[in-house]
Coordinates of N, CA, C and O in Angstrom, one line a residue:
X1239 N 9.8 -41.5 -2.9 CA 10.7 -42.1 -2.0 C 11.4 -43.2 -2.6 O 11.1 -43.7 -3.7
X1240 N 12.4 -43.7 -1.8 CA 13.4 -44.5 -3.1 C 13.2 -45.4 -1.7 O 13.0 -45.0 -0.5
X1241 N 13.3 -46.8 -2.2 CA 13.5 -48.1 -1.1 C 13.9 -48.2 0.0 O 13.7 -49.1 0.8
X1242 N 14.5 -46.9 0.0 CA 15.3 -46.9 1.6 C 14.5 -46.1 2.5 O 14.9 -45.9 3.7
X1243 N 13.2 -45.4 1.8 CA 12.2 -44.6 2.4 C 13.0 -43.2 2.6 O 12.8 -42.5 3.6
X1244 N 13.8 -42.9 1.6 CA 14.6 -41.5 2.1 C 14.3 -41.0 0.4 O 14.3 -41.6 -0.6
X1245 N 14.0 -39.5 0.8 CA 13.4 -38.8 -0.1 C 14.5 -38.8 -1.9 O 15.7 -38.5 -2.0
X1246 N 13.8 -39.2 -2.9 CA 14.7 -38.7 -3.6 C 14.0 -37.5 -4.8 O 12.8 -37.4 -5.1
X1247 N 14.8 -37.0 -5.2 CA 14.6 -35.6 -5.8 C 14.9 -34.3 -5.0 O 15.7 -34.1 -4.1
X1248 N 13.9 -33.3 -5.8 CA 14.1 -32.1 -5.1 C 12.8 -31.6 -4.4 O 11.7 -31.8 -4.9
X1249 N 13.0 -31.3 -3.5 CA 11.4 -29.9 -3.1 C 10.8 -29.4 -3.7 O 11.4 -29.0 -4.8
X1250 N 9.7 -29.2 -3.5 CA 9.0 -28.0 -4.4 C 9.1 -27.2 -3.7 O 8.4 -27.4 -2.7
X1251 N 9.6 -26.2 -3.7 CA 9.3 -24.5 -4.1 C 8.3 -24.0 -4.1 O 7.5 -24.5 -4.8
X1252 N 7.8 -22.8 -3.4 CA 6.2 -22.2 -3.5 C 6.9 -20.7 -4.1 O 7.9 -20.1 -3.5
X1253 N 6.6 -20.5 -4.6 CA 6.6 -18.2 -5.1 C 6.0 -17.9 -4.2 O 4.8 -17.8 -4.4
X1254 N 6.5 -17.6 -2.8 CA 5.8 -15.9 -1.7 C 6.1 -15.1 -2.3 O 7.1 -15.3 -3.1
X1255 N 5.7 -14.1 -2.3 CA 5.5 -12.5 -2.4 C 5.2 -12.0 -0.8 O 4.4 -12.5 0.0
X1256 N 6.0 -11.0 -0.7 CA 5.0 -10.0 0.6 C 4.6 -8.7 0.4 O 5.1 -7.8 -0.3
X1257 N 3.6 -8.5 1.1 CA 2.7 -7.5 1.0 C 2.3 -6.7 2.4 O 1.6 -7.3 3.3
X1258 N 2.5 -5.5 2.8 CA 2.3 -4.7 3.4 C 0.5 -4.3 4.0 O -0.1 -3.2 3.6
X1259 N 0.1 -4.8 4.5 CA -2.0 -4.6 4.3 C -2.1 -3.8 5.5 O -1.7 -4.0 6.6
X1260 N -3.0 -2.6 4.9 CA -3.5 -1.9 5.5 C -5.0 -1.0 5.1 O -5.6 -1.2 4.1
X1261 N -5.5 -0.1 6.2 CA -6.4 0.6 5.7 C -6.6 1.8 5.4 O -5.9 2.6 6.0
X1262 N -7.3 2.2 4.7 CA -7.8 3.6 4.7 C -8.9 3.9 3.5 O -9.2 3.3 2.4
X1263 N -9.2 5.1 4.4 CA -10.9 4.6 3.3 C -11.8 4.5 3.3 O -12.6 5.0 2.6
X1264 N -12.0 3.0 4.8 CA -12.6 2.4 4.7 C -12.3 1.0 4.0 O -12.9 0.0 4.3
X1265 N -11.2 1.1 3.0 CA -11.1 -0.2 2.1 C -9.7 -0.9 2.5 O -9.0 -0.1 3.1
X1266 N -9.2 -2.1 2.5 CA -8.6 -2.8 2.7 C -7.6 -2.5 1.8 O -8.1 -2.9 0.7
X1267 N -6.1 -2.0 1.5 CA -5.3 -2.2 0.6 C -4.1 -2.8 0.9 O -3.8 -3.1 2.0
X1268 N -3.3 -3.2 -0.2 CA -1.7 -3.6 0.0 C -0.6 -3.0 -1.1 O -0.6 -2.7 -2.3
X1269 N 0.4 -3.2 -0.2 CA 1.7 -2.3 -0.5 C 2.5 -3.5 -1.1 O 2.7 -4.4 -0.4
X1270 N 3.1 -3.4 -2.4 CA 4.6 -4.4 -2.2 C 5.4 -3.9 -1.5 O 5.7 -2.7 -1.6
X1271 N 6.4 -5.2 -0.4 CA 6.7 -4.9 0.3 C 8.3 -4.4 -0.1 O 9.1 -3.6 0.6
X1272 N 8.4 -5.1 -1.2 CA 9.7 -4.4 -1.9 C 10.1 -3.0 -1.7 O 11.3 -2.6 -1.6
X1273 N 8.3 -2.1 -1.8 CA 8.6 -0.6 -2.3 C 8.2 0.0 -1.1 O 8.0 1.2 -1.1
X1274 N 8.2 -0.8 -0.1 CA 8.0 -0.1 1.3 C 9.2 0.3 2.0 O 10.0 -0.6 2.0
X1275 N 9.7 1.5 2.6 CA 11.0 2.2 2.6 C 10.8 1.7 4.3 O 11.7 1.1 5.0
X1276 N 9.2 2.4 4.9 CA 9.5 2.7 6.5 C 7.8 2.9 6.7 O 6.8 3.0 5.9
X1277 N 7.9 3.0 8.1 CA 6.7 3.3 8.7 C 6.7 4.3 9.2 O 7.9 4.4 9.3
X1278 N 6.2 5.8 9.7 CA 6.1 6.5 10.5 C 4.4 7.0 11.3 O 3.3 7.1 10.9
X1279 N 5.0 7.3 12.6 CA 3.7 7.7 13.2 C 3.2 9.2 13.2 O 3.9 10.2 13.0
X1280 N 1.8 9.1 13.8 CA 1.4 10.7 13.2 C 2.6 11.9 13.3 O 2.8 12.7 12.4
X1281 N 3.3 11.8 14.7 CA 3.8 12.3 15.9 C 5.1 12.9 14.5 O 5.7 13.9 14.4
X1282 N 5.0 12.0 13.9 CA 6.8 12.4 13.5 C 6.5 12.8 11.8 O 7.4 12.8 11.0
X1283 N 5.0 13.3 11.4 CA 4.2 14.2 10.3 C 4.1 15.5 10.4 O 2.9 15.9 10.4
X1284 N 5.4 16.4 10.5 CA 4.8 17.7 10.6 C 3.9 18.4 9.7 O 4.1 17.7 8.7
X1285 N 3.0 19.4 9.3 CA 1.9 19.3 8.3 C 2.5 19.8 7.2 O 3.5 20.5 7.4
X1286 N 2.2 19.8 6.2 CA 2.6 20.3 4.8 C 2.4 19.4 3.6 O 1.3 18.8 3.8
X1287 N 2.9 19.0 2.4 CA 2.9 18.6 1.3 C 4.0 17.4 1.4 O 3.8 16.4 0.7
X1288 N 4.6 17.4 1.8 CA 6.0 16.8 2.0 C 6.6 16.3 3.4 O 6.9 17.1 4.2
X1289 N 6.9 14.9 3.8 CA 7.7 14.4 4.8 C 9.1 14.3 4.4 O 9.4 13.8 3.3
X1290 N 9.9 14.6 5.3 CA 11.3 14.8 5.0 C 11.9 13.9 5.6 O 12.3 14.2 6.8
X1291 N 12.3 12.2 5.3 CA 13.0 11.6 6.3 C 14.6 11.6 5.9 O 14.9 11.0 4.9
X1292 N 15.7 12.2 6.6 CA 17.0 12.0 6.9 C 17.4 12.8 5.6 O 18.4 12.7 4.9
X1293 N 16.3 13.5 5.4 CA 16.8 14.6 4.2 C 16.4 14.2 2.9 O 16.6 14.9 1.9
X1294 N 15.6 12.9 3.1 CA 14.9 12.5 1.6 C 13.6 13.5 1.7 O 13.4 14.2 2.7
X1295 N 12.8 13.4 0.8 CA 11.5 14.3 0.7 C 10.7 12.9 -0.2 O 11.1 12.4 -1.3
X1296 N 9.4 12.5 0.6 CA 8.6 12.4 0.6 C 7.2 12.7 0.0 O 6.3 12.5 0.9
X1297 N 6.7 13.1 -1.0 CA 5.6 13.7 -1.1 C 4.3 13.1 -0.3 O 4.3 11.9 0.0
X1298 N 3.3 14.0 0.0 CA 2.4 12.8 0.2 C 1.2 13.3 -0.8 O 0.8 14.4 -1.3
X1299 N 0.6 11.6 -1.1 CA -0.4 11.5 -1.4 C -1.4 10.7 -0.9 O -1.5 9.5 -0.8
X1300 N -2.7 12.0 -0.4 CA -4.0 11.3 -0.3 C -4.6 10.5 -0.9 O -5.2 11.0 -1.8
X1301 N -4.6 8.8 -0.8 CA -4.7 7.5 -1.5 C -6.4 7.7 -1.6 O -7.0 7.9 -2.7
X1302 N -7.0 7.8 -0.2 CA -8.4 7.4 0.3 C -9.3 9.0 -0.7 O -10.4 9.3 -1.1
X1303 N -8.2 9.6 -0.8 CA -9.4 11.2 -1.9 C -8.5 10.2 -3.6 O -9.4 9.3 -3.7
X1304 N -8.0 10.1 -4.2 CA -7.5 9.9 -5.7 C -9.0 8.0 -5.3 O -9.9 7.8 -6.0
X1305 N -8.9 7.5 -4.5 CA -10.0 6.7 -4.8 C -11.6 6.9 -4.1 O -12.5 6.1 -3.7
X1306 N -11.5 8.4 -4.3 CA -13.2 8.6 -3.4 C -13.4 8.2 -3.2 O -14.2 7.4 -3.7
X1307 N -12.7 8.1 -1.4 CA -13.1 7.5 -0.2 C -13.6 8.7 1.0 O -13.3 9.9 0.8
X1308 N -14.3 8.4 2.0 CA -14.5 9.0 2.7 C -13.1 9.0 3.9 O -12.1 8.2 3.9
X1309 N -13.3 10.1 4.8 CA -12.1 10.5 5.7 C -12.0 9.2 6.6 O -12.8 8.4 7.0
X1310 N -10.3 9.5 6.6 CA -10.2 8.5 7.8 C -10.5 9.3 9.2 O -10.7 10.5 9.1
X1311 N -10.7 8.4 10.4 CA -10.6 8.8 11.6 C -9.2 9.5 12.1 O -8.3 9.0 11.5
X1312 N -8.9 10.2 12.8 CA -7.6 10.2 13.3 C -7.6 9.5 14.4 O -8.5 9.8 15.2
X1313 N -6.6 8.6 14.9 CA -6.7 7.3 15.9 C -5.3 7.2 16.2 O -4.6 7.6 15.2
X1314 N -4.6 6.7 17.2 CA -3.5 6.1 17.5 C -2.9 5.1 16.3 O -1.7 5.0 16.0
X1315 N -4.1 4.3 15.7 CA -3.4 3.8 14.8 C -2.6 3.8 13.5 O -1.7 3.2 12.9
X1316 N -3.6 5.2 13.4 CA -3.1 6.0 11.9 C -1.3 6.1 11.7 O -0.6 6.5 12.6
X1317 N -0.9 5.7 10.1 CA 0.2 5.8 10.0 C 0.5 6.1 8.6 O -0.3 6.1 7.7
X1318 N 2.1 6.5 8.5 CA 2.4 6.8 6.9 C 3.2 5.4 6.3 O 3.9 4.6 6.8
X1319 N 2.6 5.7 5.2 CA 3.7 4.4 4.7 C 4.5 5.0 3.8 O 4.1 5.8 3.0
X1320 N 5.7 4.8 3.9 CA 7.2 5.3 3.0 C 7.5 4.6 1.9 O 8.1 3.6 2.1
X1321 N 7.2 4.7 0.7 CA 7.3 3.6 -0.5 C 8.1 4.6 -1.7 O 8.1 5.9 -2.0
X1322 N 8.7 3.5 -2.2 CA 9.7 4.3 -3.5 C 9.7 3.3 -4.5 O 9.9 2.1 -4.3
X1323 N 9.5 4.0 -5.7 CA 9.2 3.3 -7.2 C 9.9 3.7 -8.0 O 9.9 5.0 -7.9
X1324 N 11.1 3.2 -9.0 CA 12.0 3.5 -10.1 C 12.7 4.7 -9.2 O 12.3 5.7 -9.8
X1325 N 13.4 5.1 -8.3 CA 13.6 6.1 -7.6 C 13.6 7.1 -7.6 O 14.4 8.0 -7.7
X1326 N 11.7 6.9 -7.2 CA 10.8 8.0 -6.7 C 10.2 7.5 -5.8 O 9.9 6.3 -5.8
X1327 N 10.0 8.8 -4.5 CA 9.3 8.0 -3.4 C 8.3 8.7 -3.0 O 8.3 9.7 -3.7
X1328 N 7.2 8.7 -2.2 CA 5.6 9.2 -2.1 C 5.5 8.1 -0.4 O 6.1 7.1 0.0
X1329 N 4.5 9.1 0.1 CA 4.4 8.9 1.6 C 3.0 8.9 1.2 O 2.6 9.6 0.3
X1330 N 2.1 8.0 2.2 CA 0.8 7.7 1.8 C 0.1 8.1 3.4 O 0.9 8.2 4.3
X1331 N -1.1 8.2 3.6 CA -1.9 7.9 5.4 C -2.1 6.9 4.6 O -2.3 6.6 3.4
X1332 N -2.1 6.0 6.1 CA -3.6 5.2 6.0 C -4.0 4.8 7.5 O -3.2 4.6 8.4
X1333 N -5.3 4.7 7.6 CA -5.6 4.6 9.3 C -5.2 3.8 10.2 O -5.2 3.9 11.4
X1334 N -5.0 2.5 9.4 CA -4.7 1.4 10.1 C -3.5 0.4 9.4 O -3.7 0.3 8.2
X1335 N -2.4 -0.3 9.9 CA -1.9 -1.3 9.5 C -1.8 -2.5 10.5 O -1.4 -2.8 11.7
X1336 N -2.6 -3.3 9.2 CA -2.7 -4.8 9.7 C -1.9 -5.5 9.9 O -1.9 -6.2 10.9
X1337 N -0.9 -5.5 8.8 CA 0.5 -5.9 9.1 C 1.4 -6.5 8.1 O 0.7 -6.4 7.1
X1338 N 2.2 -7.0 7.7 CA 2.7 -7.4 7.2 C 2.6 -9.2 6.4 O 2.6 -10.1 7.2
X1339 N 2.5 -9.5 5.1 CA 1.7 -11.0 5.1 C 2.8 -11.6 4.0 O 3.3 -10.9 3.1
X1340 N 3.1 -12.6 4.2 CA 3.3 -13.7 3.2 C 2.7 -14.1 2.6 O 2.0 -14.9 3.2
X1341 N 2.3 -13.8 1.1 CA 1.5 -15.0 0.3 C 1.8 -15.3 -1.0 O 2.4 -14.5 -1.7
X1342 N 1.5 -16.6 -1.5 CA 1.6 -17.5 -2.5 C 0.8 -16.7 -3.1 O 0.0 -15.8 -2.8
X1343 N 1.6 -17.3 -4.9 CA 1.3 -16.5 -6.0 C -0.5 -16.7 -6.2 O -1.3 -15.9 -6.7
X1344 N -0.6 -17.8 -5.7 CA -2.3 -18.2 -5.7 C -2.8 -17.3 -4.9 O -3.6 -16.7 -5.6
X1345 N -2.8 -16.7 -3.6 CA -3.5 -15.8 -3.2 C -3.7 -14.2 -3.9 O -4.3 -13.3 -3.3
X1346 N -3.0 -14.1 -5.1 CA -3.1 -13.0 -5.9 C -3.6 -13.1 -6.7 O -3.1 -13.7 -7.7
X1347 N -5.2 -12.6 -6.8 CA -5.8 -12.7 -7.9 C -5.7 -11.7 -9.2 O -5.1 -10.7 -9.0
X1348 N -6.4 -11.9 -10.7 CA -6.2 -11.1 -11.3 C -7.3 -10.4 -11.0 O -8.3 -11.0 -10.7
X1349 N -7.2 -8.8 -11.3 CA -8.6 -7.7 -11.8 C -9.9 -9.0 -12.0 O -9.5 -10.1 -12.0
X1350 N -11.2 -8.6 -12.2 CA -12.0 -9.1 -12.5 C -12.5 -8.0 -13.4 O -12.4 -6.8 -13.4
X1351 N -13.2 -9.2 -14.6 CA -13.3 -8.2 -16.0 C -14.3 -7.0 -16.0 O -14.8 -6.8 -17.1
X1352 N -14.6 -6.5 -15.3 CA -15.5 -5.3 -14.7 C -14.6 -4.1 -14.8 O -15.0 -3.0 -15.2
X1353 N -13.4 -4.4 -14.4 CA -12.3 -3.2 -14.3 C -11.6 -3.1 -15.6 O -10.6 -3.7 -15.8
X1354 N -12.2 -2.2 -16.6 CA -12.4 -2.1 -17.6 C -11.1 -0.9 -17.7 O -10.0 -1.3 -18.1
X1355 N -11.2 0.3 -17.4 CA -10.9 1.8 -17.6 C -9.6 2.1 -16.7 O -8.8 1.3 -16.3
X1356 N -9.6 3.3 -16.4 CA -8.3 3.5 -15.6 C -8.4 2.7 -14.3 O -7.4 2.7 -13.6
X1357 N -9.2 2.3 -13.8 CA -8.9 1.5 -12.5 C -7.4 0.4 -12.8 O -6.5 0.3 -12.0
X1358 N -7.5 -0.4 -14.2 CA -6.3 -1.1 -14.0 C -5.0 -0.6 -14.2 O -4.2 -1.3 -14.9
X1359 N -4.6 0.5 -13.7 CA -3.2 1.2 -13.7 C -3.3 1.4 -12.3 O -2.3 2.0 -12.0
X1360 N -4.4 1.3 -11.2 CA -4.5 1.7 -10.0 C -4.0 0.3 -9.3 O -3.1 0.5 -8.6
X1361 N -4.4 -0.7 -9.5 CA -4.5 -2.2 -8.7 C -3.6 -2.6 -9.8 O -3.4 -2.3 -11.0
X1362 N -3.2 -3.7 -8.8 CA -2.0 -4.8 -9.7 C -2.9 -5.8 -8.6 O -2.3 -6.5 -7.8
X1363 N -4.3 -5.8 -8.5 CA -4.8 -7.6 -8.5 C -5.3 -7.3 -7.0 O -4.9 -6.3 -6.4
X1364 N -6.1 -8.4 -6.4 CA -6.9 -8.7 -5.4 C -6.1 -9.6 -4.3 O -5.9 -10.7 -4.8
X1365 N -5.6 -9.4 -3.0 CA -5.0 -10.5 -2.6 C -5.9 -11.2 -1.8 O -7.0 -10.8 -1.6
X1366 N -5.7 -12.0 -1.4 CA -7.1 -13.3 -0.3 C -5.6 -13.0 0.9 O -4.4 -13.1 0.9
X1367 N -6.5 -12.7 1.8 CA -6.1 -13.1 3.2 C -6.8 -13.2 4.6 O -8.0 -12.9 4.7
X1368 N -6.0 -13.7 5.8 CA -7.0 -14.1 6.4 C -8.4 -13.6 6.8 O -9.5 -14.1 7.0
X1369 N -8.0 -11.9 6.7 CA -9.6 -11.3 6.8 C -10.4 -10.7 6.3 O -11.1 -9.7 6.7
X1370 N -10.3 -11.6 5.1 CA -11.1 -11.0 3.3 C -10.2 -10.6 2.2 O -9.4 -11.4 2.0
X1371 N -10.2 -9.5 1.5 CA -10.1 -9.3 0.5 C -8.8 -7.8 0.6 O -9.1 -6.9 1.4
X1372 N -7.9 -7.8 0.1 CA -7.0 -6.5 0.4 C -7.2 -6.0 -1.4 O -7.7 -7.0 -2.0
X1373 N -7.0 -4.9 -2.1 CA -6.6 -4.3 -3.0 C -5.3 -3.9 -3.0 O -4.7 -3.1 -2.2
X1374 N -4.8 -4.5 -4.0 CA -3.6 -4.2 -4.2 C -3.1 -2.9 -5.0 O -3.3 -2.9 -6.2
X1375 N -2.4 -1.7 -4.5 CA -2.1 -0.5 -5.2 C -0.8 -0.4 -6.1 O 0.4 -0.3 -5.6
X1376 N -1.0 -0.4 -6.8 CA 0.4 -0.2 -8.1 C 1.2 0.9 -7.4 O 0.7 2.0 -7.1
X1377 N 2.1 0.6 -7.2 CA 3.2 1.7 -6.5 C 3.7 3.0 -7.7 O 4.1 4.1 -7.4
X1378 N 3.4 2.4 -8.8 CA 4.3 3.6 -10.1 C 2.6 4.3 -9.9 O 2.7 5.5 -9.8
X1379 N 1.5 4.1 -9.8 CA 0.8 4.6 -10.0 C 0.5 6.0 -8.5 O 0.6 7.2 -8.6
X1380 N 0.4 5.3 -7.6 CA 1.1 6.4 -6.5 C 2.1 7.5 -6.4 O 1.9 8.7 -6.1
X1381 N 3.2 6.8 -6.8 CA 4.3 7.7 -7.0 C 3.8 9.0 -8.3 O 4.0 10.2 -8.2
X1382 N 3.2 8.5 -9.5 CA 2.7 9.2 -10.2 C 1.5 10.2 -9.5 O 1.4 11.3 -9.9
X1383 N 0.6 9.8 -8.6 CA -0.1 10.6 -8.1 C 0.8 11.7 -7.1 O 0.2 12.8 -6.9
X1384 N 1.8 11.6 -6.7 CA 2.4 12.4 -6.2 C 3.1 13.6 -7.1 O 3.7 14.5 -6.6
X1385 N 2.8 13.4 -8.4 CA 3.2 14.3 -9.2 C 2.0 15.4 -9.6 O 2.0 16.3 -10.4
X1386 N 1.1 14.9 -8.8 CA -0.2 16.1 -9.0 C 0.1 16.9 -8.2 O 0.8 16.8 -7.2
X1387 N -0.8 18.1 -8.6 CA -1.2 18.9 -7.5 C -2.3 18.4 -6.7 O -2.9 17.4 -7.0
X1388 N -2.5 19.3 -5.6 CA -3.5 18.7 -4.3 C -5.2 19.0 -4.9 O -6.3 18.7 -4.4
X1389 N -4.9 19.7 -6.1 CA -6.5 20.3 -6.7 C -6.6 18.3 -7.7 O -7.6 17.5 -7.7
X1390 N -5.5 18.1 -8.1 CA -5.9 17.5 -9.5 C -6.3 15.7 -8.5 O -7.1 14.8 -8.9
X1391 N -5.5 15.9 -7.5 CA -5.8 14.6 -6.6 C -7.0 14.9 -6.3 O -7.6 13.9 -6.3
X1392 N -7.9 16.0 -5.8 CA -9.1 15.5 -5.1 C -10.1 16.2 -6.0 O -11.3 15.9 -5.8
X1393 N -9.6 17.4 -7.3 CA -10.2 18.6 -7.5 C -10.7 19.0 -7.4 O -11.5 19.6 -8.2
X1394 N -10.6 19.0 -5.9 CA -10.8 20.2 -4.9 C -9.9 20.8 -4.3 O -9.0 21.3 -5.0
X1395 N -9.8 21.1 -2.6 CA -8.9 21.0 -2.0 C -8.4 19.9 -0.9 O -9.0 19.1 -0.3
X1396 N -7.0 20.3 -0.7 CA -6.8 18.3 0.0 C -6.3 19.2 1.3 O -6.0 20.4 1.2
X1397 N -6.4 18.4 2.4 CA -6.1 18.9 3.8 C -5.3 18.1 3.8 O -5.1 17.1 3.1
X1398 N -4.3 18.8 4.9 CA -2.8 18.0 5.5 C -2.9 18.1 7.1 O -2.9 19.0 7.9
X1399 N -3.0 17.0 7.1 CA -2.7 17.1 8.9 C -1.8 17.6 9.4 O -0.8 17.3 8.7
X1400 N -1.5 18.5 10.6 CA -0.3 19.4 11.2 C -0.2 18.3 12.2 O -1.2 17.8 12.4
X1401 N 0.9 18.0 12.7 CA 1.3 17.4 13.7 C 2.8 17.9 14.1 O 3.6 17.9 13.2
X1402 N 3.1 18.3 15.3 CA 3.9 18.9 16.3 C 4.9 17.6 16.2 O 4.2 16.6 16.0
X1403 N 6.3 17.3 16.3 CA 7.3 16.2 17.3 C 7.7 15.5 16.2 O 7.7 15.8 15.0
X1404 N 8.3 14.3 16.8 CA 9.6 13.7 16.1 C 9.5 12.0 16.3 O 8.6 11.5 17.0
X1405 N 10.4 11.1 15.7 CA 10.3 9.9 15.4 C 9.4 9.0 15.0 O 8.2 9.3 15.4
X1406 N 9.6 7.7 14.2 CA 8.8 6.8 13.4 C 8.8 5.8 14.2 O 9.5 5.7 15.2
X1407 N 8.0 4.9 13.7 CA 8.1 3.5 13.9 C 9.3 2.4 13.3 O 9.2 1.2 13.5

């Protein structure tokens, strides 16, 4: 403050990032929100390998089978997420979205040194928010999962939900 009690200099500045947080799994994940295209609900998933919005194609990939997770529920809440990396795009389930978050570069943690092996091409880091802990998913690494087959994502076989009807969120 300068003598006259009026600010002098500049502001500081905080780095947000946003992040997309949701579930499936069971586990808490997040999306950059950069690479999030759209939302859509079950309703507007007809079944197959591929969502088609406005003539783009979509792949989907099962996130909760490439990280052996157990099934989600099917619920009202369940939704796809629309994400595109270096332009390529991949449609994800996941059962729940939390919502949308603002956070400082401090709420982004790095890996912890345990994550040794391919897990760190999976996660770009840990975020803190209000209700625990989100995993953060590398979007090139998704989009690359979409370049598998449905044997090599689960190797086994991957189920596609059929759903009848039309429009997104």
């Amino acid at each position: 403050m300068s003598l006259r009690g009026q600010r002098t200099g500049q502001a500081v500045s905080t780095a947000v990032d946003r992040y997309l947080v949701a579930e499936t799994g069971g586990v808490t994940v997040a999306f950059a929100a950069d690479a999030v295209q759209g939302l859509l609900t079950p309703d507007a998933v007809p079944g197959g390998a591929t969502v088609m919005v406005q003539g783009v194609p979509y792949p989907i990939v099962d996130v909760r089978r490439l990280l052996d997770r157990p099934a989600d529920p099917e619920t009202a809440d369940r939704r796809v997420v629309l994400l595109t990396e270096g332009g390529r795009r991949v449609a994800v389930w996941v059962s729940r979205v939390h919502g949308l978050l603002e956070a400082s570069r401090q709420q982004l943690l790095p890996l912890p040194a345990q994550f040794r092996g391919d897990e760190r091409g999976w996660y770009a880091g840990l975020l803190l928010w209000a209700d625990g802990v989100a995993a953060v998913l590398h979007t090139a690494w998704l989009v690359a999962g979409a370049a598998m087959t449905p044997i090599e994502q689960n190797a086994g076989s991957v189920e596609h939900v059929t759903m009848a009807g039309g429009g997104g969120v």
